[in-house]
Coordinates of C-alpha atoms in Angstrom, one line a residue:
M67 CA 34.0 1.8 21.5
R68 CA 32.4 -1.6 22.4
K69 CA 28.9 0.1 23.4
I70 CA 28.7 1.8 20.4
F71 CA 29.7 -1.8 18.6
L72 CA 27.0 -3.3 20.5
F73 CA 24.5 -1.1 20.0
S74 CA 25.5 -1.1 16.1
L75 CA 25.0 -5.0 16.4
A76 CA 21.3 -4.2 17.5
L77 CA 20.6 -2.3 15.0
L78 CA 21.5 -4.2 12.2
F79 CA 19.5 -7.2 13.6
S80 CA 16.4 -5.1 14.4
W81 CA 16.6 -3.7 10.6
Q82 CA 17.6 -6.6 9.2
L83 CA 15.1 -6.6 6.3
A84 CA 15.8 -3.6 5.7
A85 CA 19.5 -3.8 5.2
Q86 CA 18.5 -6.3 1.7
E87 CA 19.9 -4.7 -1.0
S88 CA 17.6 -2.8 -3.5
K89 CA 18.7 -3.1 -7.5
Q90 CA 16.3 0.1 -7.9
F91 CA 18.0 3.1 -6.1
K92 CA 20.6 4.0 -3.7
I93 CA 20.4 5.5 -0.8
H94 CA 23.6 8.4 0.2
S95 CA 23.6 8.3 3.9
H96 CA 24.2 12.1 4.1
N97 CA 26.1 13.9 7.3
D98 CA 26.0 10.1 8.6
Y99 CA 28.5 10.9 11.4
L100 CA 25.7 12.5 13.0
Q101 CA 23.2 9.8 13.3
K102 CA 23.4 7.6 16.5
A103 CA 25.0 4.8 15.3
P104 CA 27.2 5.8 12.3
F105 CA 28.0 3.4 10.0
W106 CA 25.6 0.8 11.2
E107 CA 22.5 2.7 10.8
A108 CA 23.5 3.7 7.3
Y109 CA 24.3 -0.2 6.5
A110 CA 21.0 -1.6 8.3
A111 CA 19.2 0.4 6.1
G112 CA 21.1 -0.7 2.6
A113 CA 22.5 2.8 2.1
K114 CA 25.5 2.4 -0.7
S115 CA 27.3 5.5 0.1
I116 CA 27.9 6.7 3.5
E117 CA 29.1 10.5 3.8
V118 CA 31.8 11.1 6.6
D119 CA 33.0 14.7 7.2
V120 CA 36.4 14.8 8.2
I121 CA 38.5 17.4 10.4
L122 CA 42.4 17.5 10.0
Q123 CA 43.6 18.1 14.0
D124 CA 46.4 17.2 15.6
G125 CA 47.9 14.8 13.0
K126 CA 44.3 12.8 13.0
L127 CA 41.1 12.7 11.2
M128 CA 37.9 14.0 13.4
A129 CA 34.9 12.8 12.3
A130 CA 33.0 16.3 12.6
H131 CA 31.5 19.3 10.5
E132 CA 33.2 21.9 12.2
E133 CA 36.0 22.1 14.7
E134 CA 33.3 23.1 17.4
S135 CA 31.8 19.7 17.6
I136 CA 34.9 17.6 17.5
N137 CA 34.6 15.0 19.9
P138 CA 37.7 13.5 20.5
A139 CA 36.6 9.6 20.5
K140 CA 35.2 10.2 17.2
T141 CA 37.4 9.6 14.0
I142 CA 37.1 8.1 10.5
E143 CA 38.8 4.4 12.0
S144 CA 36.6 4.6 15.1
L145 CA 33.2 5.0 13.3
Y146 CA 34.0 3.4 10.0
L147 CA 37.1 1.8 9.5
D148 CA 37.0 -0.3 12.8
P149 CA 33.6 -1.0 13.0
I150 CA 33.9 -2.0 9.1
R151 CA 36.5 -4.5 9.8
K152 CA 34.8 -5.4 12.9
G153 CA 31.6 -6.3 10.9
I154 CA 33.6 -8.0 8.4
E155 CA 35.6 -10.4 11.0
N156 CA 31.9 -10.8 12.8
G157 CA 29.8 -11.9 9.6
L158 CA 27.4 -8.7 10.0
I159 CA 29.1 -7.8 6.8
D160 CA 29.2 -10.2 4.1
G161 CA 30.5 -8.1 1.5
I162 CA 31.7 -4.4 1.0
D163 CA 28.6 -3.0 -1.5
F164 CA 28.7 0.6 -0.2
T165 CA 31.3 3.2 -0.3
L166 CA 32.5 5.9 2.0
L167 CA 32.2 9.8 0.7
V168 CA 34.9 11.5 2.6
D169 CA 34.4 15.3 2.9
L170 CA 37.5 17.0 3.7
K171 CA 36.7 19.7 5.7
T172 CA 40.4 21.4 5.9
S173 CA 43.1 21.8 3.4
A174 CA 42.7 18.9 0.5
L175 CA 46.2 18.3 0.1
P176 CA 47.8 17.8 3.7
T177 CA 44.8 16.0 5.0
L178 CA 44.8 13.1 2.6
D179 CA 48.3 12.8 2.9
V180 CA 46.8 12.1 6.5
L181 CA 44.5 9.9 5.0
Q182 CA 46.9 7.8 3.1
T183 CA 48.7 7.4 6.2
V184 CA 45.4 5.9 8.1
M185 CA 44.7 3.6 5.2
E186 CA 47.8 1.6 5.2
D187 CA 46.2 -0.3 8.2
Y188 CA 43.0 -0.7 6.6
Q189 CA 44.9 -2.4 3.4
D190 CA 43.0 -5.8 4.3
L191 CA 39.3 -3.5 3.0
A192 CA 40.7 -1.0 0.4
Y193 CA 39.7 -1.7 -2.9
G194 CA 43.0 -2.1 -5.4
K195 CA 43.0 -4.7 -8.5
A196 CA 44.1 -7.5 -5.9
N197 CA 41.3 -6.9 -4.3
P198 CA 38.4 -5.7 -6.6
E199 CA 35.5 -6.1 -4.1
G200 CA 37.2 -3.7 -1.3
L201 CA 36.0 -0.3 0.1
K202 CA 36.3 2.7 -2.4
L203 CA 36.8 6.3 -0.4
I204 CA 35.3 9.0 -2.6
I205 CA 36.7 12.5 -1.5
S206 CA 34.3 15.2 -1.9
G207 CA 34.4 19.0 -0.1
N208 CA 38.0 19.8 -0.5
R209 CA 39.7 18.4 -3.5
P210 CA 42.9 18.3 -5.1
E211 CA 43.1 19.4 -8.6
V212 CA 41.4 17.3 -11.6
T213 CA 44.8 17.1 -12.9
G214 CA 46.0 15.6 -9.8
Y215 CA 43.5 12.5 -9.2
E216 CA 45.6 10.3 -11.1
S217 CA 48.4 10.3 -8.4
Y218 CA 46.5 8.8 -5.9
P219 CA 45.5 5.1 -4.4
E220 CA 43.8 2.9 -6.4
W221 CA 41.4 2.8 -3.6
M222 CA 41.1 6.8 -3.6
F223 CA 38.3 8.3 -5.9
F224 CA 36.8 11.4 -6.5
D225 CA 33.7 13.2 -5.8
Y226 CA 33.2 15.9 -8.9
Q227 CA 31.1 18.8 -8.6
S228 CA 31.3 21.0 -12.0
K229 CA 28.4 21.2 -14.6
D230 CA 31.3 21.5 -17.0
L231 CA 31.2 17.5 -18.4
N232 CA 33.4 16.4 -21.2
E233 CA 35.7 13.2 -22.5
S234 CA 39.2 14.8 -21.1
L235 CA 38.5 14.2 -17.9
P236 CA 40.1 11.5 -15.6
W237 CA 36.7 9.9 -15.1
D238 CA 38.4 6.8 -13.7
K239 CA 39.2 8.5 -10.7
I240 CA 36.0 10.0 -10.3
G241 CA 33.8 8.5 -8.4
M242 CA 30.6 10.3 -8.6
V243 CA 29.8 13.5 -9.9
S244 CA 27.8 15.4 -7.3
L245 CA 26.4 19.5 -7.6
S246 CA 24.1 21.0 -5.2
F247 CA 20.5 20.9 -6.1
R248 CA 19.7 24.4 -5.7
Q249 CA 22.0 25.0 -8.9
F250 CA 18.9 24.2 -10.6
S251 CA 15.7 24.5 -8.3
I252 CA 14.3 25.8 -5.3
W253 CA 11.9 23.3 -4.8
N254 CA 11.1 22.0 -1.1
G255 CA 9.9 18.9 -2.1
K256 CA 6.1 19.5 -1.7
G257 CA 3.8 18.9 -5.0
R258 CA 5.6 19.2 -7.9
M259 CA 8.5 20.6 -9.2
V260 CA 8.0 23.3 -11.5
E261 CA 8.3 21.6 -15.0
D262 CA 11.6 24.1 -16.6
Q263 CA 13.3 22.9 -13.2
R264 CA 12.6 19.6 -13.6
E265 CA 13.9 19.4 -17.1
K266 CA 17.2 21.3 -16.7
L267 CA 17.6 18.3 -14.0
Q268 CA 16.7 16.1 -15.8
Q269 CA 19.5 16.8 -18.6
F270 CA 22.8 16.9 -16.3
I271 CA 21.4 14.1 -15.1
D272 CA 21.5 12.5 -18.4
Q273 CA 24.2 14.3 -19.5
V274 CA 26.2 12.5 -16.0
H275 CA 25.1 9.3 -17.5
S276 CA 26.2 10.0 -20.9
F277 CA 29.9 9.3 -19.1
D278 CA 28.4 5.8 -17.2
K279 CA 28.8 7.7 -14.3
P280 CA 26.7 8.0 -11.4
V281 CA 25.4 11.3 -10.3
R282 CA 24.3 12.7 -6.5
F283 CA 23.0 16.3 -5.6
W284 CA 22.9 17.3 -1.8
G285 CA 20.8 20.2 -0.6
T286 CA 17.7 18.2 -1.5
P287 CA 14.3 18.3 -0.3
D288 CA 14.0 15.7 2.1
S289 CA 10.8 13.7 2.1
K290 CA 8.9 11.0 0.2
T291 CA 7.4 12.7 -2.6
A292 CA 11.5 14.0 -2.7
W293 CA 12.7 10.7 -2.8
K294 CA 10.3 9.4 -5.2
A295 CA 10.7 12.2 -7.3
F296 CA 14.9 11.5 -7.8
Y297 CA 14.6 7.8 -7.9
E298 CA 12.0 8.2 -11.2
M299 CA 14.4 10.6 -12.9
G300 CA 16.9 8.1 -12.3
V301 CA 19.3 9.7 -9.4
D302 CA 22.0 7.5 -8.9
Y303 CA 22.3 8.5 -4.7
I304 CA 19.4 9.7 -2.9
N305 CA 20.7 12.3 -0.8
T306 CA 19.0 12.2 2.6
D307 CA 19.5 12.3 6.2
K308 CA 16.6 9.0 7.2
P309 CA 18.6 6.4 5.3
Y310 CA 16.0 3.8 7.1
E311 CA 13.1 6.0 6.3
A312 CA 13.9 6.8 2.6
N313 CA 14.7 2.7 2.2
S314 CA 11.7 1.7 3.7
Y315 CA 9.6 4.2 2.1
L316 CA 11.1 3.4 -1.9
K317 CA 11.4 -0.7 -0.8
S318 CA 7.7 -0.3 -1.0
L319 CA 7.1 1.7 -4.0
P320 CA 6.3 -1.9 -6.0
N321 CA 3.4 -2.5 -3.5
T322 CA 2.1 0.8 -2.7
V323 CA 2.1 1.9 -7.1
Y324 CA 0.2 0.3 -9.0
Q325 CA -0.8 1.1 -12.5
N326 CA -4.2 -0.7 -14.3
P327 CA -3.9 -2.4 -17.0
E328 CA -7.5 -2.1 -18.5
I329 CA -10.4 0.4 -18.1
H330 CA -13.8 -1.1 -18.1
E331 CA -16.9 1.2 -19.7
A332 CA -18.7 2.7 -17.1
Y333 CA -22.4 2.1 -17.4
Q334 CA -24.4 5.4 -17.8
P335 CA -27.8 5.7 -15.3
K336 CA -30.7 6.6 -16.5
F337 CA -31.8 7.9 -13.4
E338 CA -35.9 7.4 -14.3
L339 CA -37.1 6.2 -11.3
D340 CA -33.8 7.7 -9.0
G341 CA -35.4 8.6 -5.9
A342 CA -38.8 8.1 -7.0
S343 CA -41.6 7.1 -4.1
V344 CA -42.6 3.8 -6.1
P345 CA -42.9 0.3 -4.0
V346 CA -39.8 -1.3 -2.9
N347 CA -39.7 -4.5 -4.7
Q348 CA -36.2 -5.7 -5.1
I349 CA -33.7 -4.7 -2.7
I350 CA -29.6 -5.0 -3.3
L351 CA -27.5 -4.3 -1.2
M352 CA -23.4 -4.1 -2.4
I353 CA -20.3 -4.5 0.1
G354 CA -17.2 -3.4 -0.6
D355 CA -15.4 -5.0 2.5
G356 CA -12.7 -2.2 3.5
N357 CA -13.5 -0.2 1.0
G358 CA -13.4 3.4 2.0
L359 CA -13.0 6.6 0.2
A360 CA -9.5 6.8 -0.4
Q361 CA -10.5 3.0 -2.0
I362 CA -13.2 4.5 -4.0
S363 CA -10.9 7.3 -5.9
A364 CA -8.0 4.9 -6.3
G365 CA -10.4 3.1 -8.4
L366 CA -11.8 5.8 -10.3
F367 CA -8.2 7.3 -11.6
A368 CA -7.0 4.3 -12.5
N369 CA -9.9 4.0 -14.3
G370 CA -9.8 6.8 -17.1
N371 CA -11.7 8.9 -14.0
E372 CA -14.9 7.1 -14.6
L373 CA -16.6 4.9 -12.5
N374 CA -20.3 2.9 -12.0
L375 CA -20.2 3.7 -8.5
T376 CA -19.4 7.5 -9.2
Q377 CA -21.9 7.9 -11.4
L378 CA -24.9 8.3 -8.5
K379 CA -26.3 11.3 -7.1
N380 CA -27.4 10.0 -3.7
M381 CA -24.9 9.6 -1.4
G382 CA -24.1 9.9 2.4
L383 CA -21.7 8.7 4.9
I384 CA -21.7 5.6 7.7
K385 CA -19.9 5.4 11.1
T386 CA -18.9 2.1 11.5
Q387 CA -18.2 1.8 15.9
A388 CA -18.6 -1.5 16.8
T389 CA -20.2 -1.5 21.2
D390 CA -17.2 -2.7 22.5
D391 CA -14.5 -0.7 20.1
F392 CA -13.7 2.4 18.4
T393 CA -12.9 0.5 15.3
T394 CA -15.0 -2.4 13.9
D395 CA -14.1 -5.6 12.3
S396 CA -16.4 -7.1 9.5
A397 CA -18.3 -9.4 12.2
A398 CA -19.9 -6.4 14.2
G399 CA -19.8 -4.0 10.7
A400 CA -22.2 -6.6 8.8
T401 CA -24.4 -7.7 11.7
A402 CA -25.2 -4.2 12.2
Y403 CA -26.6 -4.0 8.6
A404 CA -27.9 -7.5 8.6
T405 CA -29.9 -6.8 12.1
G406 CA -29.9 -3.3 12.9
R407 CA -28.2 -3.4 16.4
K408 CA -24.3 -2.7 17.4
T409 CA -22.8 -5.6 18.9
N410 CA -19.0 -6.2 19.5
N411 CA -16.3 -7.1 17.5
R412 CA -16.0 -10.9 15.9
A413 CA -19.4 -11.2 17.2
L414 CA -22.5 -12.5 14.2
G415 CA -25.9 -11.8 14.4
V416 CA -25.9 -11.4 18.4
D417 CA -26.4 -8.8 20.8
P418 CA -23.3 -8.2 22.8
S419 CA -24.9 -10.3 25.0
G420 CA -24.8 -13.1 22.9
K421 CA -28.9 -13.6 22.4
P422 CA -29.4 -14.0 18.7
L423 CA -31.0 -11.3 16.4
Q424 CA -33.2 -11.8 13.1
N425 CA -31.6 -10.7 10.3
L426 CA -32.7 -9.9 7.1
P427 CA -33.0 -12.7 5.5
D428 CA -35.2 -13.9 8.7
I429 CA -37.2 -10.9 8.9
L430 CA -38.1 -10.3 5.0
D431 CA -39.3 -14.3 4.7
G432 CA -42.0 -12.9 6.4
Y433 CA -42.7 -10.1 4.1
G434 CA -42.8 -12.6 0.9
F435 CA -39.4 -11.8 0.0
R436 CA -36.5 -14.4 -1.3
S437 CA -33.3 -13.8 0.1
G438 CA -29.6 -14.4 -1.7
I439 CA -26.0 -13.5 -0.4
I440 CA -22.9 -13.4 -3.1
T441 CA -19.3 -12.9 -2.0
T442 CA -15.3 -13.3 -3.0
D443 CA -15.0 -14.6 0.2
Q444 CA -15.4 -18.0 1.9
L445 CA -19.5 -18.1 2.3
T446 CA -18.3 -18.8 6.9
G447 CA -16.3 -15.3 6.0
A448 CA -17.4 -12.4 9.0
T449 CA -19.8 -10.0 6.1
P450 CA -21.9 -13.4 4.1
S451 CA -22.2 -15.4 7.8
A452 CA -23.6 -12.0 9.3
F453 CA -26.2 -12.2 6.9
Y454 CA -27.5 -16.5 8.5
A455 CA -25.6 -17.1 11.2
H456 CA -26.1 -16.4 15.3
H457 CA -22.7 -16.9 16.7
A458 CA -20.4 -14.4 19.4
E459 CA -17.2 -16.0 17.5
R460 CA -16.2 -15.1 13.7
D461 CA -13.5 -17.6 13.7
D462 CA -16.0 -21.0 14.3
A463 CA -16.2 -22.5 11.2
S464 CA -17.9 -25.4 11.8
E465 CA -20.0 -23.6 14.0
I466 CA -21.3 -21.2 11.5
A467 CA -21.6 -23.1 8.8
S468 CA -24.4 -25.2 10.9
F469 CA -26.6 -22.2 10.7
L470 CA -26.5 -22.1 6.8
P471 CA -28.9 -24.9 6.2
K472 CA -31.2 -23.4 8.7
S473 CA -31.6 -20.0 7.3
K474 CA -33.9 -18.3 5.1
L475 CA -31.5 -18.3 2.4
D476 CA -32.7 -19.3 -1.0
L477 CA -29.7 -18.6 -2.7
F478 CA -25.3 -18.6 -1.5
I479 CA -22.4 -18.1 -3.8
G480 CA -19.1 -18.0 -3.0
G481 CA -15.8 -20.4 -1.5
G482 CA -15.6 -22.4 1.4
E483 CA -17.0 -25.4 0.3
E484 CA -14.3 -27.3 2.4
K485 CA -16.1 -26.0 5.8
F486 CA -19.6 -27.8 4.6
I487 CA -19.1 -31.1 4.3
E488 CA -20.5 -32.0 7.1
Q489 CA -23.8 -29.4 6.2
K490 CA -24.5 -31.2 2.9
E491 CA -26.9 -33.7 3.7
A492 CA -28.6 -30.4 5.7
L493 CA -28.3 -28.4 2.8
E494 CA -29.5 -30.2 0.5
D495 CA -32.5 -31.4 3.0
A496 CA -33.1 -27.9 3.1
G497 CA -34.0 -27.7 -0.6
F498 CA -30.6 -26.5 -1.9
L499 CA -29.5 -27.6 -5.4
L500 CA -25.4 -27.8 -4.6
N501 CA -22.9 -26.9 -7.2
K502 CA -25.3 -26.4 -9.9
L503 CA -26.4 -22.6 -11.6
D504 CA -29.8 -24.1 -12.7
L505 CA -31.6 -21.2 -13.3
A506 CA -35.1 -23.2 -14.5
T507 CA -35.6 -26.0 -12.4
S508 CA -34.4 -25.0 -8.9
K509 CA -35.8 -23.0 -6.2
K510 CA -32.9 -23.0 -3.8
I511 CA -29.1 -23.1 -5.0
G512 CA -26.2 -23.1 -3.1
Y513 CA -23.3 -22.8 -5.4
F514 CA -19.1 -23.5 -4.1
E515 CA -16.6 -21.6 -6.3
S516 CA -13.6 -23.1 -4.4
K517 CA -13.0 -25.6 -1.8
G518 CA -11.3 -23.0 0.3
S519 CA -10.8 -18.9 -0.2
L520 CA -11.0 -17.6 -3.4
P521 CA -8.0 -16.3 -5.3
A522 CA -7.2 -12.5 -6.0
K523 CA -8.6 -11.4 -9.3
L524 CA -5.1 -9.9 -10.5
G525 CA -2.6 -12.9 -11.6
S526 CA -5.6 -15.4 -11.4
D527 CA -8.3 -17.6 -13.7
R528 CA -10.7 -16.4 -11.6
G529 CA -12.5 -14.6 -14.1
D530 CA -15.7 -12.2 -13.7
F531 CA -16.8 -14.6 -10.7
L532 CA -18.2 -11.9 -9.6
K533 CA -19.8 -10.1 -11.8
E534 CA -21.0 -13.1 -13.7
S535 CA -22.6 -14.5 -10.7
T536 CA -24.1 -11.0 -9.5
Q537 CA -25.9 -11.4 -12.7
F538 CA -26.9 -15.2 -12.1
G539 CA -28.1 -14.1 -8.6
L540 CA -30.6 -10.9 -9.9
N541 CA -31.5 -13.4 -12.4
F542 CA -32.3 -16.1 -10.2
L543 CA -33.9 -14.4 -7.4
G544 CA -35.8 -12.0 -9.9
K545 CA -37.6 -15.0 -11.8
E546 CA -40.2 -15.9 -9.3
Q547 CA -41.9 -12.6 -9.9
S548 CA -41.5 -12.0 -6.0
P549 CA -39.6 -9.8 -4.2
F550 CA -36.1 -10.1 -3.1
F551 CA -33.4 -9.0 -1.0
L552 CA -29.5 -9.8 -2.4
M553 CA -26.4 -9.4 -0.8
I554 CA -23.6 -8.7 -2.7
E555 CA -20.2 -9.3 -1.2
A556 CA -16.6 -7.9 -2.6
A557 CA -14.2 -9.1 -0.1
M558 CA -10.1 -8.5 -1.0
I559 CA -10.5 -4.3 -1.3
D560 CA -10.1 -5.8 2.5
S561 CA -6.9 -7.6 1.8
G562 CA -5.1 -5.4 -0.3
G563 CA -5.5 -2.5 2.5
H564 CA -4.1 -5.2 5.7
G565 CA -1.4 -6.0 3.4
N566 CA -0.8 -2.2 2.1
N567 CA -0.6 -3.7 -1.7
S568 CA -2.3 -1.5 -4.1
S569 CA -2.4 -3.5 -6.8
L570 CA -4.6 -6.2 -5.2
L571 CA -6.2 -3.7 -3.6
I572 CA -7.5 -1.4 -6.6
S573 CA -7.6 -4.3 -9.0
E574 CA -10.4 -5.9 -6.3
M575 CA -12.4 -2.5 -6.5
L576 CA -12.5 -2.1 -9.6
D577 CA -13.6 -5.8 -10.3
F578 CA -16.3 -4.3 -7.4
D579 CA -17.3 -2.1 -10.2
E580 CA -18.1 -4.0 -13.0
A581 CA -20.8 -6.0 -10.4
I582 CA -21.9 -2.5 -9.5
G583 CA -22.6 -1.6 -12.8
E584 CA -24.7 -4.9 -13.6
V585 CA -26.7 -3.2 -10.7
I586 CA -27.5 -0.8 -11.7
Q587 CA -28.1 -1.9 -15.1
Y588 CA -30.5 -4.2 -13.6
A589 CA -32.2 -1.5 -11.9
D590 CA -32.8 0.7 -14.9
Q591 CA -34.7 -1.9 -16.7
H592 CA -36.9 -3.5 -13.5
P593 CA -38.8 -0.4 -11.5
G594 CA -39.0 -1.2 -7.7
T595 CA -35.4 -1.7 -7.5
L596 CA -33.6 -0.2 -5.2
V597 CA -29.4 -0.3 -4.5
I598 CA -27.2 0.4 -1.7
I599 CA -23.2 0.5 -1.9
T600 CA -21.2 1.0 1.1
A601 CA -18.5 -0.5 3.1
D602 CA -18.5 -2.0 6.5
H603 CA -15.4 -0.2 7.7
E604 CA -12.4 1.2 5.9
T605 CA -9.0 -0.8 5.6
G606 CA -5.4 0.8 5.9
G607 CA -5.8 3.9 6.6
V608 CA -5.3 4.7 2.8
S609 CA -4.4 8.1 1.1
I610 CA -3.3 8.8 -2.4
P611 CA -0.5 11.3 -2.5
Q612 CA 0.4 10.8 -6.2
G613 CA -1.0 9.5 -9.4
D614 CA -1.4 9.8 -13.2
I615 CA -4.9 9.6 -14.2
A616 CA -3.3 9.4 -17.8
S617 CA -1.6 6.5 -17.2
S618 CA -3.9 4.7 -15.0
T619 CA -1.3 4.9 -12.3
L620 CA -1.5 5.5 -8.6
E621 CA 1.0 5.8 -5.5
L622 CA -1.7 4.5 -2.4
A623 CA 0.2 5.6 1.1
Y624 CA -1.4 2.9 3.9
H625 CA -1.5 4.4 7.9
S626 CA -2.0 1.4 9.2
D627 CA -2.7 -2.7 8.2
D628 CA -5.4 -2.7 9.7
H629 CA -9.5 -1.4 9.9
T630 CA -9.8 2.2 11.1
G631 CA -12.5 3.7 12.1
I632 CA -12.9 6.6 8.9
M633 CA -16.6 7.0 7.9
V634 CA -17.4 4.8 4.5
P635 CA -19.7 6.2 2.3
I636 CA -23.0 5.5 1.2
F637 CA -24.7 5.6 -2.6
A638 CA -28.0 4.4 -3.2
Y639 CA -30.1 4.5 -6.6
G640 CA -33.2 3.7 -8.1
A641 CA -36.5 3.7 -6.0
H642 CA -36.2 5.6 -2.0
S643 CA -32.1 6.5 -2.8
D644 CA -32.7 9.9 -1.3
E645 CA -34.1 8.6 1.4
F646 CA -29.5 7.1 2.0
R647 CA -28.4 10.7 1.9
G648 CA -26.6 12.6 5.5
V649 CA -24.8 11.1 8.0
Y650 CA -25.6 8.4 10.3
E651 CA -25.1 4.9 12.2
N652 CA -24.5 1.9 10.1
T653 CA -27.3 0.0 11.9
E654 CA -29.7 2.6 10.0
V655 CA -29.1 0.7 6.5
F656 CA -31.5 -1.6 8.1
H657 CA -34.1 0.8 9.6
K658 CA -34.5 2.4 6.7
I659 CA -34.7 -0.8 4.7
M660 CA -37.0 -1.9 7.0
K661 CA -39.2 0.8 6.8
L662 CA -39.7 0.5 3.0
V663 CA -40.5 -3.1 3.5
Q664 CA -42.9 -2.1 5.6
G665 CA -44.6 0.6 4.1
Y666 CA -45.1 -1.5 0.6
H667 CA -45.6 -5.1 1.9
S668 CA -47.6 -7.0 4.7
G669 CA -46.1 -9.6 7.0
N670 CA -47.0 -12.5 8.4

């Protein structure tokens, strides 16, 4: 007994977060006595109904489903009533907010007689007028006639198991209404329940609720899809043999399900020069940090099944591995795009040995190109700094910041001004007009949108920062009538993946797509523009188990809270965009760009 209690104690503390009560659903721990730590696993998982099968044998109530599985040490007292009392005495249980569903496997009347005798020693726990917060036992399985319910003690209630619901029933003694799920449906928990079966089930649920009683079904499929379906239908006690998994999944729904409140209209590209073999004069590289295929799909389905991005026809897949790791980080991923060389994770603009590498702004300056970077991250963040810095550690912000005044950039817009306080004079000496978006007079502009990190778009006043910065950047770099390169990063799609937060992920992806629309429209208006849209890596191992396009609602599932090695899509539009089709390494993006530049421009 002591071993069971100590194991139970360890479980309770290791799962203390899962034990928090959910106000949105209730778990029924089916056949709970079969768990490694009966009662405690269910309690730690937040179950509000805990099932124990009992067999009357030699005057004792054994916790078992059939006689062959009886263990003399496992009784309703040892597995349930004693642990509950000990838990209250030790402060592990601070209130009884659950019921025991006692499933009688032997004849009702003699078994209930013994149960009443047993409970005489647990009156301190039992529900009653003198103890309204006490433990309720709901009798299931073999039960007395309904007409006899009123003769049993205050703490004893009954599991009513019939479709015959009427006002004459002794509702004050009915603890819940339960039926076999198979009376309504043969659904296996995969895909979607057949609609007429679902309607019959919903009608019964609603009928039970009309009598202000909870409903439960046994024999249900035991999967995430099923748990969510029953939760959405209003099943009060969701039946499961996996209480911890069910509780964890259902608790996650506020983070994993998102309904997009506002759909933006997608720009329809003209395709007049898409893939045309004309001189490339404007190169716009757009990087959605962490933006894999599932993220794009989520944005698509949440936006009425249409995105600016998904209008494009030329696309491929990018392999993202770093030199020292199968799964890249943003520093190595962005360095591959900026320099055409693989490097170690955490390294910016240097090779695996730490030797500085020339980046696109450095190189393109020799071909007469102006360059700029725009990001929703801090400007010392891994992706933007790969286009101006040369340092082996991405978190050395002060070291990274020191490279910006020496860069070949003509424009930078992003957050993180506090990291550049010591560089302000050097930036001004390098010709940057700081914190004024002035198209008319300045040849170099540096704009800090925030002292530290920018807020997420959702729930803040960030507004259309990325879209408007993109518009400004295109106009600013294009005003000199010289060729230019512009890198635009949507940084917080990655944050949504890391945090397994669907609302953040989808809203940031849609914000990115609005900027993509501006760039595609610019390309249509400015021949010789090449637009490349990709990601540095995928974040979260995201999939989309369920959704509803009509209501712009998506449920995302997450395999990880980190980056993954999944290939990421690449889209291209405009001049020579067809050359970006295929499956290739991230470094090839750089080399494809440089091949086009060298084909049409002369270097110094």
